[in-house]
Coordinates of C-alpha atoms in Angstrom, one line a residue:
M1 CA 0.3 0.1 -0.4
E2 CA 2.7 2.0 0.4
D3 CA 4.1 1.9 -2.4
L4 CA 0.7 2.8 -4.5
K5 CA 0.8 6.0 -2.6
Q6 CA 4.1 6.7 -3.7
I7 CA 3.0 6.0 -6.9
H8 CA 0.0 8.9 -6.1
G9 CA 2.6 11.0 -5.2
Q10 CA 4.4 10.9 -8.5
M11 CA 1.7 10.8 -10.7
N12 CA 0.3 14.4 -9.5
K13 CA 4.2 15.5 -9.3
L14 CA 3.8 14.7 -12.8
G15 CA 0.2 15.7 -14.2
L16 CA -0.8 12.5 -14.2
F17 CA -3.9 12.9 -12.4
C18 CA -5.9 14.2 -15.0
D19 CA -5.3 11.1 -16.8
S20 CA -8.0 9.2 -16.6
F21 CA -6.3 6.1 -17.8
C22 CA -3.8 6.1 -15.1
V23 CA -6.3 7.5 -12.7
S24 CA -9.0 4.9 -13.3
N25 CA -6.2 2.4 -13.0
L26 CA -5.2 3.7 -9.2
L27 CA -8.4 4.0 -8.0
A28 CA -9.5 -0.1 -9.2
T29 CA -6.1 -1.0 -7.5
C30 CA -6.7 0.5 -4.3
A31 CA -11.0 -0.2 -4.1
I32 CA -10.1 -3.7 -5.6
S33 CA -7.2 -5.6 -4.9
N34 CA -7.2 -7.6 -1.7
W35 CA -4.4 -5.6 0.2
G36 CA -5.9 -2.3 -0.9
S37 CA -8.2 0.1 1.2
M38 CA -11.6 1.8 0.9
D39 CA -10.5 4.9 2.8
Y40 CA -7.8 5.6 0.3
A41 CA -9.7 4.6 -2.4
S42 CA -12.4 7.3 -1.0
L43 CA -9.7 10.2 -0.8
V44 CA -8.9 9.5 -4.9
F45 CA -12.3 9.7 -6.0
S46 CA -13.1 12.9 -4.3
Q47 CA -9.8 14.0 -6.2
I48 CA -11.9 13.4 -9.8
D49 CA -13.1 16.2 -10.7
D50 CA -15.7 14.3 -13.2
P51 CA -15.8 10.6 -12.3
G52 CA -17.3 8.7 -15.8
T53 CA -19.6 5.5 -15.1
F54 CA -16.1 3.0 -14.9
E55 CA -15.1 5.1 -11.6
F56 CA -18.0 4.9 -9.8
N57 CA -18.7 1.4 -10.6
T58 CA -15.0 0.4 -9.2
M59 CA -16.0 2.3 -6.5
I60 CA -19.6 0.2 -5.7
R61 CA -17.9 -2.7 -6.2
G62 CA -15.5 -1.9 -3.9
H63 CA -17.8 -0.5 -1.3
S64 CA -19.9 -4.5 -1.7
K65 CA -16.9 -6.3 -1.8
H66 CA -15.7 -4.8 1.6
S67 CA -19.6 -5.6 2.8
D68 CA -19.7 -2.0 3.1
F69 CA -23.4 -1.9 1.7
E70 CA -25.0 1.5 2.0
S71 CA -21.9 3.5 1.0
A72 CA -22.4 1.6 -2.3
L73 CA -25.9 2.6 -2.7
K74 CA -25.2 6.0 -1.9
L75 CA -23.1 6.4 -4.8
F76 CA -24.5 4.7 -7.1
D77 CA -27.7 7.6 -6.0
E78 CA -24.7 10.6 -6.8
M79 CA -23.9 8.2 -10.7
L80 CA -27.3 8.7 -11.4
E81 CA -27.6 12.2 -9.8
R82 CA -24.8 13.3 -11.9
G83 CA -26.5 11.7 -15.2
N84 CA -23.9 8.9 -15.5
S85 CA -25.5 6.1 -16.8
P86 CA -25.6 2.7 -15.2
D87 CA -24.4 0.0 -16.9
N88 CA -24.3 -4.1 -17.4
F89 CA -20.8 -4.1 -15.1
T90 CA -22.9 -1.2 -12.3
Y91 CA -25.9 -3.3 -11.6
P92 CA -24.7 -6.8 -10.3
F93 CA -22.8 -4.9 -7.1
V94 CA -25.7 -2.6 -6.3
L95 CA -28.2 -5.5 -6.3
K96 CA -25.4 -7.5 -3.8
A97 CA -26.0 -4.4 -1.6
C98 CA -29.6 -4.6 -1.9
A99 CA -29.5 -8.4 -1.0
G100 CA -26.2 -7.1 2.0
V101 CA -29.0 -4.4 3.9
G102 CA -32.3 -6.3 2.9
L103 CA -34.4 -3.4 1.0
M104 CA -36.5 -5.9 -1.4
K105 CA -38.3 -2.5 -1.9
F106 CA -34.8 -0.7 -3.5
G107 CA -34.4 -4.3 -5.2
R108 CA -37.5 -4.1 -7.0
N109 CA -36.7 -1.1 -7.6
I110 CA -33.0 -1.9 -9.2
H111 CA -35.1 -5.1 -11.0
G112 CA -37.1 -2.6 -12.7
Q113 CA -33.8 -0.4 -13.6
V114 CA -32.2 -3.3 -15.2
Y115 CA -35.4 -3.6 -17.7
K116 CA -35.5 -0.3 -18.6
F117 CA -32.2 0.5 -19.8
G118 CA -32.3 -3.2 -21.0
F119 CA -29.9 -4.8 -19.5
S120 CA -32.5 -8.0 -18.9
D121 CA -30.7 -10.3 -20.9
D122 CA -27.4 -9.8 -19.3
L123 CA -26.0 -13.1 -17.7
F124 CA -24.3 -11.6 -15.0
V125 CA -27.2 -9.0 -14.4
Q126 CA -29.5 -12.0 -14.4
N127 CA -27.4 -13.9 -11.7
S128 CA -27.3 -11.1 -9.5
L129 CA -31.0 -10.6 -9.4
I130 CA -31.2 -14.6 -8.5
N131 CA -28.7 -13.8 -5.9
M132 CA -31.1 -10.7 -4.3
Y133 CA -34.0 -12.7 -4.2
G134 CA -32.7 -15.9 -2.8
K135 CA -31.4 -13.8 0.4
Y136 CA -34.2 -11.6 0.7
G137 CA -36.1 -15.1 0.9
N138 CA -38.4 -14.8 -2.1
I139 CA -37.9 -17.8 -4.1
V140 CA -40.7 -17.6 -6.3
D141 CA -38.8 -14.1 -7.8
S142 CA -35.7 -15.9 -7.9
C143 CA -36.9 -19.2 -10.1
A144 CA -38.4 -16.7 -12.1
V145 CA -35.9 -15.4 -13.3
F146 CA -33.8 -18.4 -14.2
K147 CA -37.1 -19.6 -15.8
E148 CA -36.5 -16.6 -17.9
M149 CA -32.9 -17.1 -18.8
E150 CA -32.0 -18.3 -22.1
Q151 CA -28.3 -18.4 -21.3
K152 CA -27.7 -20.1 -18.3
S153 CA -23.9 -20.3 -16.9
V154 CA -22.6 -22.7 -13.7
A155 CA -22.5 -18.9 -11.4
T156 CA -26.4 -19.4 -12.7
W157 CA -27.2 -22.9 -11.0
S158 CA -25.0 -22.0 -8.1
A159 CA -27.0 -18.8 -7.2
L160 CA -30.3 -21.6 -7.3
V161 CA -28.8 -24.1 -5.3
A162 CA -27.6 -20.9 -3.1
A163 CA -31.7 -19.3 -3.3
H164 CA -33.3 -22.6 -2.0
A165 CA -30.2 -23.5 0.4
N166 CA -30.7 -20.2 1.6
L167 CA -34.3 -21.1 3.0
G168 CA -33.6 -24.8 3.5
M169 CA -35.2 -26.3 0.8
W170 CA -32.8 -29.3 1.2
W171 CA -35.3 -31.2 -1.3
E172 CA -35.1 -28.9 -3.9
C173 CA -31.2 -28.1 -3.6
L174 CA -30.8 -32.1 -4.7
E175 CA -32.9 -31.8 -7.8
I176 CA -31.6 -28.8 -8.5
F177 CA -28.4 -30.1 -8.5
G178 CA -29.9 -32.9 -10.6
D179 CA -31.3 -31.4 -13.0
M180 CA -27.6 -29.6 -13.5
M181 CA -25.7 -32.4 -13.4
E182 CA -28.1 -34.0 -15.9
M183 CA -27.0 -31.3 -18.3
G184 CA -23.5 -32.5 -17.7
S185 CA -21.3 -29.1 -19.4
W186 CA -21.2 -27.6 -15.8
R187 CA -18.2 -27.9 -13.4
A188 CA -20.2 -27.2 -9.8
E189 CA -18.3 -24.8 -8.5
E190 CA -17.1 -25.1 -4.6
S191 CA -20.1 -22.8 -3.4
T192 CA -22.5 -24.4 -4.8
L193 CA -21.2 -28.7 -3.7
V194 CA -21.4 -26.9 0.2
S195 CA -24.8 -26.0 -0.7
V196 CA -25.4 -29.7 -1.4
I197 CA -23.6 -31.1 0.8
S198 CA -26.2 -29.2 3.6
A199 CA -28.7 -30.8 2.3
C200 CA -27.6 -34.5 2.3
T201 CA -26.9 -33.7 6.0
N202 CA -30.2 -32.7 6.2
L203 CA -31.9 -35.4 4.5
G204 CA -29.5 -38.3 5.6
A205 CA -28.1 -38.2 1.6
L206 CA -24.8 -40.7 2.5
D207 CA -23.9 -42.1 -0.7
L208 CA -24.7 -38.7 -3.1
G209 CA -23.1 -37.0 -0.2
T210 CA -20.2 -39.3 -0.5
S211 CA -20.1 -39.3 -4.5
I212 CA -19.0 -35.2 -4.0
H213 CA -17.0 -35.7 -1.2
G214 CA -15.1 -38.1 -3.9
Y215 CA -15.8 -35.1 -6.5
L216 CA -14.4 -32.4 -4.2
M217 CA -11.2 -35.0 -3.5
R218 CA -10.6 -34.9 -7.5
N219 CA -11.2 -31.4 -8.6
L220 CA -9.5 -29.8 -5.8
S221 CA -5.7 -30.0 -4.7
G222 CA -6.8 -29.6 -1.0
L223 CA -9.9 -28.7 1.0
N224 CA -10.2 -25.7 3.1
V225 CA -11.3 -26.3 7.4
I226 CA -14.8 -24.8 6.5
V227 CA -15.6 -27.7 4.0
D228 CA -13.8 -30.5 5.5
T229 CA -16.2 -29.3 9.0
S230 CA -18.9 -29.6 6.0
L231 CA -18.6 -33.1 5.6
I232 CA -17.7 -34.0 8.8
D233 CA -20.7 -33.0 9.8
M234 CA -22.5 -34.4 6.8
Y235 CA -21.0 -38.0 7.5
I236 CA -22.0 -37.9 11.2
K237 CA -26.0 -37.0 10.3
C238 CA -26.2 -39.5 7.8
G239 CA -25.1 -42.0 10.6
S240 CA -21.5 -43.1 9.0
I241 CA -20.0 -41.9 12.5
E242 CA -16.7 -43.5 11.7
K243 CA -16.5 -42.3 8.4
G244 CA -17.1 -38.5 9.7
L245 CA -14.0 -39.2 13.4
G246 CA -12.2 -40.5 9.9
L247 CA -12.3 -37.4 8.0
F248 CA -11.7 -35.4 11.8
N249 CA -8.4 -37.0 12.6
K250 CA -6.6 -36.4 9.5
M251 CA -7.5 -32.5 9.4
K252 CA -4.3 -30.9 9.1
A253 CA -5.8 -27.9 10.9
K254 CA -9.1 -27.9 13.6
N255 CA -11.0 -25.5 14.7
R256 CA -13.3 -25.1 17.3
L257 CA -16.4 -25.5 15.2
S258 CA -14.8 -28.6 14.0
Y259 CA -14.3 -29.8 17.2
S260 CA -18.0 -28.9 18.4
V261 CA -19.6 -31.2 15.3
V262 CA -17.6 -34.0 16.4
I263 CA -18.8 -33.2 20.0
S264 CA -22.5 -32.8 19.6
G265 CA -22.7 -35.9 17.0
L266 CA -20.8 -37.9 19.2
G267 CA -23.5 -37.4 21.7
M268 CA -26.4 -37.8 18.8
H269 CA -25.4 -41.3 18.1
G270 CA -25.6 -41.9 21.7
H271 CA -21.6 -41.8 22.8
G272 CA -21.6 -39.3 25.4
H273 CA -18.5 -40.3 27.1
K274 CA -16.2 -40.0 23.3
A275 CA -17.4 -37.1 23.7
L276 CA -16.5 -35.5 26.6
L277 CA -13.1 -37.3 26.3
Q278 CA -13.1 -35.2 22.9
F279 CA -13.7 -32.7 24.8
S280 CA -11.3 -32.6 27.2
E281 CA -8.4 -32.3 24.8
M282 CA -9.8 -28.8 24.2
V283 CA -8.1 -25.7 26.1
E284 CA -10.1 -23.0 25.5
P285 CA -13.4 -23.9 24.5
D286 CA -15.9 -21.5 23.2
D287 CA -19.6 -21.0 24.2
V288 CA -20.3 -23.2 20.4
V289 CA -18.0 -26.2 22.2
Y290 CA -19.9 -25.9 25.3
L291 CA -23.2 -26.1 23.5
G292 CA -22.0 -29.6 21.6
V293 CA -20.8 -31.4 24.5
L294 CA -24.1 -30.5 26.4
S295 CA -26.3 -31.3 24.2
A296 CA -23.6 -35.0 24.1
C297 CA -24.9 -35.3 27.6
R298 CA -28.4 -34.4 26.8
H299 CA -28.4 -37.4 24.4
A300 CA -26.7 -39.9 26.2
G301 CA -28.4 -38.9 29.9
L302 CA -25.5 -37.5 31.1
V303 CA -27.2 -35.9 34.3
E304 CA -24.3 -35.1 36.0
E305 CA -21.4 -34.4 34.0
G306 CA -23.8 -31.7 31.8
L307 CA -24.5 -30.5 35.3
E308 CA -20.9 -29.8 35.9
L309 CA -20.0 -29.4 32.9
F310 CA -22.4 -25.9 32.8
E311 CA -21.1 -24.8 36.2
K312 CA -18.0 -25.2 34.6
M313 CA -18.7 -23.4 31.8
R314 CA -20.1 -20.4 33.6
H315 CA -17.6 -19.6 36.5
E316 CA -13.5 -21.6 35.6
H317 CA -14.5 -20.4 31.2
K318 CA -17.0 -17.3 32.3
I319 CA -19.0 -17.4 29.1
Q320 CA -22.1 -16.4 29.8
P321 CA -25.0 -19.0 28.9
T322 CA -27.6 -18.6 26.1
I323 CA -30.6 -19.8 25.6
Q324 CA -29.7 -22.2 23.8
H325 CA -27.5 -23.7 26.7
Y326 CA -30.1 -22.8 29.4
G327 CA -32.3 -25.4 27.1
C328 CA -30.0 -28.1 26.5
I329 CA -29.7 -28.7 30.7
L330 CA -33.7 -28.3 31.2
D331 CA -34.0 -30.7 28.2
L332 CA -31.2 -33.0 30.4
L333 CA -33.7 -32.6 33.9
G334 CA -36.9 -33.1 32.2
R335 CA -35.0 -36.7 30.7
A336 CA -34.5 -37.4 34.3
A337 CA -37.8 -36.9 35.3
M338 CA -35.9 -33.7 37.6
F339 CA -38.3 -31.5 37.7
D340 CA -38.4 -29.4 40.5
E341 CA -34.9 -28.8 39.6
A342 CA -36.0 -28.1 36.2
F343 CA -38.3 -25.6 37.8
D344 CA -35.6 -23.8 40.0
L345 CA -32.6 -23.4 37.1
I346 CA -35.6 -21.8 34.8
E347 CA -36.6 -19.3 38.8
K348 CA -32.8 -18.2 38.4
M349 CA -32.0 -17.8 34.7
S350 CA -31.0 -14.7 33.3
M351 CA -33.5 -14.7 30.7
S352 CA -36.9 -15.5 30.1
P353 CA -37.7 -19.0 29.0
N354 CA -38.4 -19.1 25.2
E355 CA -41.1 -21.8 23.5
V356 CA -38.2 -23.9 23.5
V357 CA -37.6 -24.2 26.6
W358 CA -41.2 -25.2 27.3
R359 CA -41.7 -27.6 24.8
S360 CA -38.6 -30.0 25.8
L361 CA -40.3 -30.1 29.1
L362 CA -43.7 -30.5 28.0
S363 CA -41.9 -33.3 25.9
A364 CA -40.6 -34.9 28.8
A365 CA -43.7 -34.7 30.9
R366 CA -45.2 -36.8 28.1
I367 CA -42.5 -39.2 28.4
H368 CA -42.9 -39.8 31.5
C369 CA -46.3 -39.5 31.7
N370 CA -46.5 -36.7 34.3
L371 CA -49.8 -34.7 33.7
E372 CA -49.2 -32.0 36.3
V373 CA -46.3 -30.5 34.9
G374 CA -47.3 -30.9 31.5
D375 CA -50.5 -28.7 32.4
K376 CA -48.1 -26.4 34.4
V377 CA -45.9 -26.1 31.2
A378 CA -49.0 -25.8 28.5
R379 CA -50.1 -22.8 30.3
N380 CA -46.5 -21.0 29.8
L381 CA -46.5 -22.2 26.3
M382 CA -49.7 -21.0 25.7
Q383 CA -49.2 -17.8 27.6
L384 CA -46.3 -17.1 24.7
G385 CA -48.6 -17.5 22.7
S386 CA -47.4 -20.3 20.8
D387 CA -48.2 -21.1 17.0
N388 CA -46.9 -24.2 17.2
A389 CA -49.5 -26.9 17.0
G390 CA -47.4 -29.4 17.9
D391 CA -47.2 -28.6 21.5
Y392 CA -51.3 -28.6 21.1
V393 CA -51.1 -32.0 19.9
M394 CA -49.0 -33.3 22.7
M395 CA -50.5 -31.8 25.2
S396 CA -54.3 -33.7 23.5
N397 CA -51.9 -37.0 23.7
M398 CA -51.7 -36.8 27.4
Y399 CA -54.8 -36.4 28.5
A400 CA -55.8 -38.9 25.9
R401 CA -53.4 -41.2 27.4
A402 CA -55.1 -40.4 30.8
Q403 CA -58.6 -41.2 29.4
K404 CA -59.6 -37.4 29.8
W405 CA -60.9 -37.6 26.0
T406 CA -63.3 -33.8 26.9
D407 CA -59.7 -32.4 27.8
A408 CA -58.1 -33.9 24.7
A409 CA -60.9 -33.0 22.5
S410 CA -60.8 -29.4 24.1
V411 CA -57.6 -29.1 23.0
R412 CA -57.6 -30.3 19.7
S413 CA -60.5 -28.0 19.1
M414 CA -57.5 -24.7 19.9
V415 CA -56.3 -26.4 17.0
S416 CA -59.4 -26.2 14.9
N417 CA -60.3 -23.2 15.9
R418 CA -57.2 -20.8 15.4
G419 CA -56.1 -22.3 12.1
L420 CA -52.9 -24.1 13.4
D421 CA -51.6 -27.2 11.2
Q422 CA -49.4 -29.7 12.3
A423 CA -46.5 -30.6 9.8
A424 CA -47.3 -34.1 8.8
G425 CA -44.8 -36.6 9.5
L426 CA -42.7 -38.1 7.3
S427 CA -39.8 -40.2 6.1
L428 CA -36.4 -39.7 3.8
V429 CA -34.9 -42.7 2.5
E430 CA -32.2 -43.4 0.0
V431 CA -31.8 -45.6 -2.3
K432 CA -29.6 -45.6 -5.4
R433 CA -28.6 -42.0 -4.9
K434 CA -31.7 -40.8 -4.8
M435 CA -33.8 -39.4 -2.3
Y436 CA -37.6 -40.8 -1.9
R437 CA -40.5 -39.8 1.2
F438 CA -42.9 -41.1 2.6
V439 CA -46.0 -39.8 4.6
S440 CA -48.5 -42.2 6.4
Q441 CA -50.8 -44.6 4.3
D442 CA -48.8 -43.0 1.4
R443 CA -49.7 -44.1 -2.3
S444 CA -48.3 -41.2 -4.3
R445 CA -45.6 -44.1 -5.9
S446 CA -46.2 -46.2 -8.9
N447 CA -45.3 -48.8 -7.1
W448 CA -47.4 -48.2 -4.1
E449 CA -49.3 -51.9 -4.1
E450 CA -46.1 -53.5 -4.8
I451 CA -44.9 -51.5 -1.0
Y452 CA -48.3 -52.5 0.1
E453 CA -48.1 -56.0 -0.4
M454 CA -44.4 -56.0 0.9
I455 CA -46.1 -54.4 4.3
R456 CA -48.2 -57.4 4.7
Q457 CA -45.2 -60.1 4.4
M458 CA -43.0 -58.4 6.7
E459 CA -46.0 -57.7 9.5
W460 CA -47.2 -61.6 8.7
Q461 CA -43.1 -62.2 9.4
L462 CA -42.7 -60.4 12.2
K463 CA -45.0 -62.0 14.0
F464 CA -43.9 -65.2 13.7
E465 CA -40.6 -63.7 15.6
G466 CA -43.4 -62.0 18.1
Y467 CA -44.1 -58.8 16.9
V468 CA -47.6 -57.3 18.5
A469 CA -48.4 -54.1 17.1
D470 CA -48.5 -52.0 20.0
T471 CA -51.3 -49.0 20.1
S472 CA -51.1 -47.3 23.2
E473 CA -49.5 -44.2 20.9
V474 CA -52.6 -44.7 18.5
L475 CA -54.7 -41.8 21.4
H476 CA -58.0 -41.2 19.7
N477 CA -61.3 -42.3 21.2
V478 CA -61.2 -45.2 18.6
D479 CA -61.4 -48.9 18.3
E480 CA -58.4 -51.0 18.4
E481 CA -58.6 -52.2 14.5
E482 CA -58.2 -48.9 13.8
K483 CA -56.0 -48.7 15.2
K484 CA -53.9 -51.3 13.8
Q485 CA -54.8 -50.2 10.7
R486 CA -53.3 -46.5 11.5
L487 CA -50.2 -48.1 12.5
R488 CA -49.9 -50.3 9.3
Y489 CA -49.1 -47.7 7.2
H490 CA -46.4 -45.5 8.8
S491 CA -44.3 -43.3 7.1
Q492 CA -41.3 -45.7 8.2
K493 CA -42.6 -48.5 7.4
L494 CA -43.3 -47.7 4.3
A495 CA -40.4 -46.1 3.6
L496 CA -38.7 -49.4 5.2
A497 CA -41.0 -52.0 3.0
F498 CA -39.6 -49.6 0.0
A499 CA -35.8 -50.2 0.9
L500 CA -36.3 -53.7 1.4
L501 CA -37.3 -54.0 -2.4
L502 CA -35.0 -52.2 -4.2
T503 CA -31.9 -52.4 -1.9
P504 CA -29.2 -55.8 -1.7
E505 CA -29.4 -57.7 0.5
H506 CA -27.1 -57.4 4.0
T507 CA -27.0 -53.0 2.8
T508 CA -27.7 -50.5 5.7
I509 CA -31.3 -48.9 5.0
R510 CA -31.0 -45.5 6.7
I511 CA -34.1 -43.0 7.6
V512 CA -34.6 -39.7 8.4
R513 CA -37.8 -38.4 10.1
N514 CA -38.9 -35.0 11.0
V515 CA -40.7 -36.3 14.0
R516 CA -39.9 -38.4 17.0
M517 CA -40.2 -42.2 16.5
C518 CA -43.3 -43.8 18.0
R519 CA -42.6 -46.6 20.9
D520 CA -44.4 -49.1 18.1
T521 CA -42.5 -48.2 15.1
H522 CA -39.0 -48.9 17.4
T523 CA -40.1 -52.1 17.8
Y524 CA -41.1 -52.8 14.7
T525 CA -37.9 -51.9 13.2
K526 CA -36.0 -54.0 15.6
F527 CA -37.5 -56.5 14.3
V528 CA -37.3 -56.2 11.3
S529 CA -33.4 -55.8 11.7
V530 CA -33.7 -59.5 12.8
V531 CA -35.6 -61.0 10.1
Y532 CA -33.9 -59.1 7.3
N533 CA -30.5 -59.1 8.6
R534 CA -30.3 -55.6 7.9
K535 CA -28.8 -52.9 9.9
I536 CA -30.6 -50.2 10.1
I537 CA -30.1 -46.7 10.9
V538 CA -32.9 -44.2 11.7
R539 CA -32.2 -40.3 12.7
D540 CA -35.1 -38.4 14.2
R541 CA -34.6 -34.6 14.6
N542 CA -30.9 -35.1 16.4
R543 CA -30.9 -38.8 17.7
F544 CA -29.7 -42.1 16.3
H545 CA -30.9 -45.4 16.8
H546 CA -28.7 -48.2 15.3
F547 CA -30.8 -51.2 15.1
K548 CA -29.1 -54.8 14.2
D549 CA -29.6 -58.0 15.0
G550 CA -32.8 -56.7 17.3
N551 CA -30.5 -54.2 18.8
C552 CA -31.0 -50.7 19.4
S553 CA -27.8 -48.6 20.6
C554 CA -30.2 -45.6 22.1
R555 CA -31.5 -45.0 24.8
D556 CA -35.3 -46.8 25.2
Y557 CA -37.5 -44.2 27.1
W558 CA -40.8 -42.5 25.5

């Protein structure tokens, strides 16, 4: 930078500052180079008597690059006031700045200018529009821009994948990536592959995630710590804890996030003591790492260890607990039926408990059939104005289990009266690198009759092994036969039947669920692992169940 300042001085001394070519290059070097200075670039810009479109573009790009989006937009306004015409190099960085400050109305106005000045067919401008709408969470307009494009580049596809990933639309991410690969004319960017890895992580698509890992290894000379950590997270959350740990152990540089991913992952798989051992290797854990290890204690039911670590975090490392830390401890206490201790901790919290905290205690009250605690927790949830239909359904189910049908019906009517929708339980299963999803009583697949017949065969064989349907959690005031019928075509059972039909013998079946596994489905899956000699891994929310030879690795509590 000092050399550049000397060159600037020489230009002034020799009278070259009036030369537009020289001053434009000086400005670009200051504003855009990695070692430049926007403060110095602004000084140079202020000395230009009549800056043109190129100079304005340079400054807008520089401010956008350094995430000073408000300054970028102010310069754009000044550019228009001075009568300079924007070009196709102006709008991509102006649109980036719009996305950065979250001004959708302003962004739409810029989109209108794009049409007005005839840049609606420019590839770079169109890609920037997809990115901008994606950052706003306006996926409809992102897709609309994409569909209108006659020419598409790898950056176009990457922008669309990122837009869906930004909203957690993981299923759509994989579909778009699949369409991109079918075109066969592009090599996916690293940023796109990281988004796809996140999709695989959330959907449990291990085979696809493994193939992307291989693609990265073949096409990149080395993976940075962010990509490595994403891959570790993917392997762990797709049920392959061994591969995740193997990759972690090979990392040359580990950061706190890497440790946090491994520690919480070990907990998800029920390896609480291994998680504590991994945590003990850290010299200076931060709040994120502590959240991981407290989560591991929660999953493994390590109450004493979790409480000890919570105190260590506060007093030894002087880390102020967040609502997430409190949530882990309260969930840990709730699962251990230590409700008095949980309510005492809530009284001492430095912030008010949120819906997530109360919801975890409501779940614990349901597990331990504690209607008194459930009532108390439910009142607090309702005072917070919970719009989560699951809260009301959970409470209704508790009343139903206690055969208080009037109370159960009253709570369920509240769901209907408030217009709340309960998320349907679904199960995802990966077969031949493609993800398939099922809901209860699903008949959307073309081979649904074959799947239903497989269900009947499975049930017939399982009966010989001693399986009996557990209808205790089908908490509706209906007869026993109807309860069994509702259980028979459960989403997880359909996913199991589908996988058994289409995968080779002895291969592992991996299923991801969006809701907690019920007792009947848990028992059913145990029997399937024996009869069909399969290892079955099920992830429900953030907990893993490893079924093999009729045994399960998880702590069986409902």
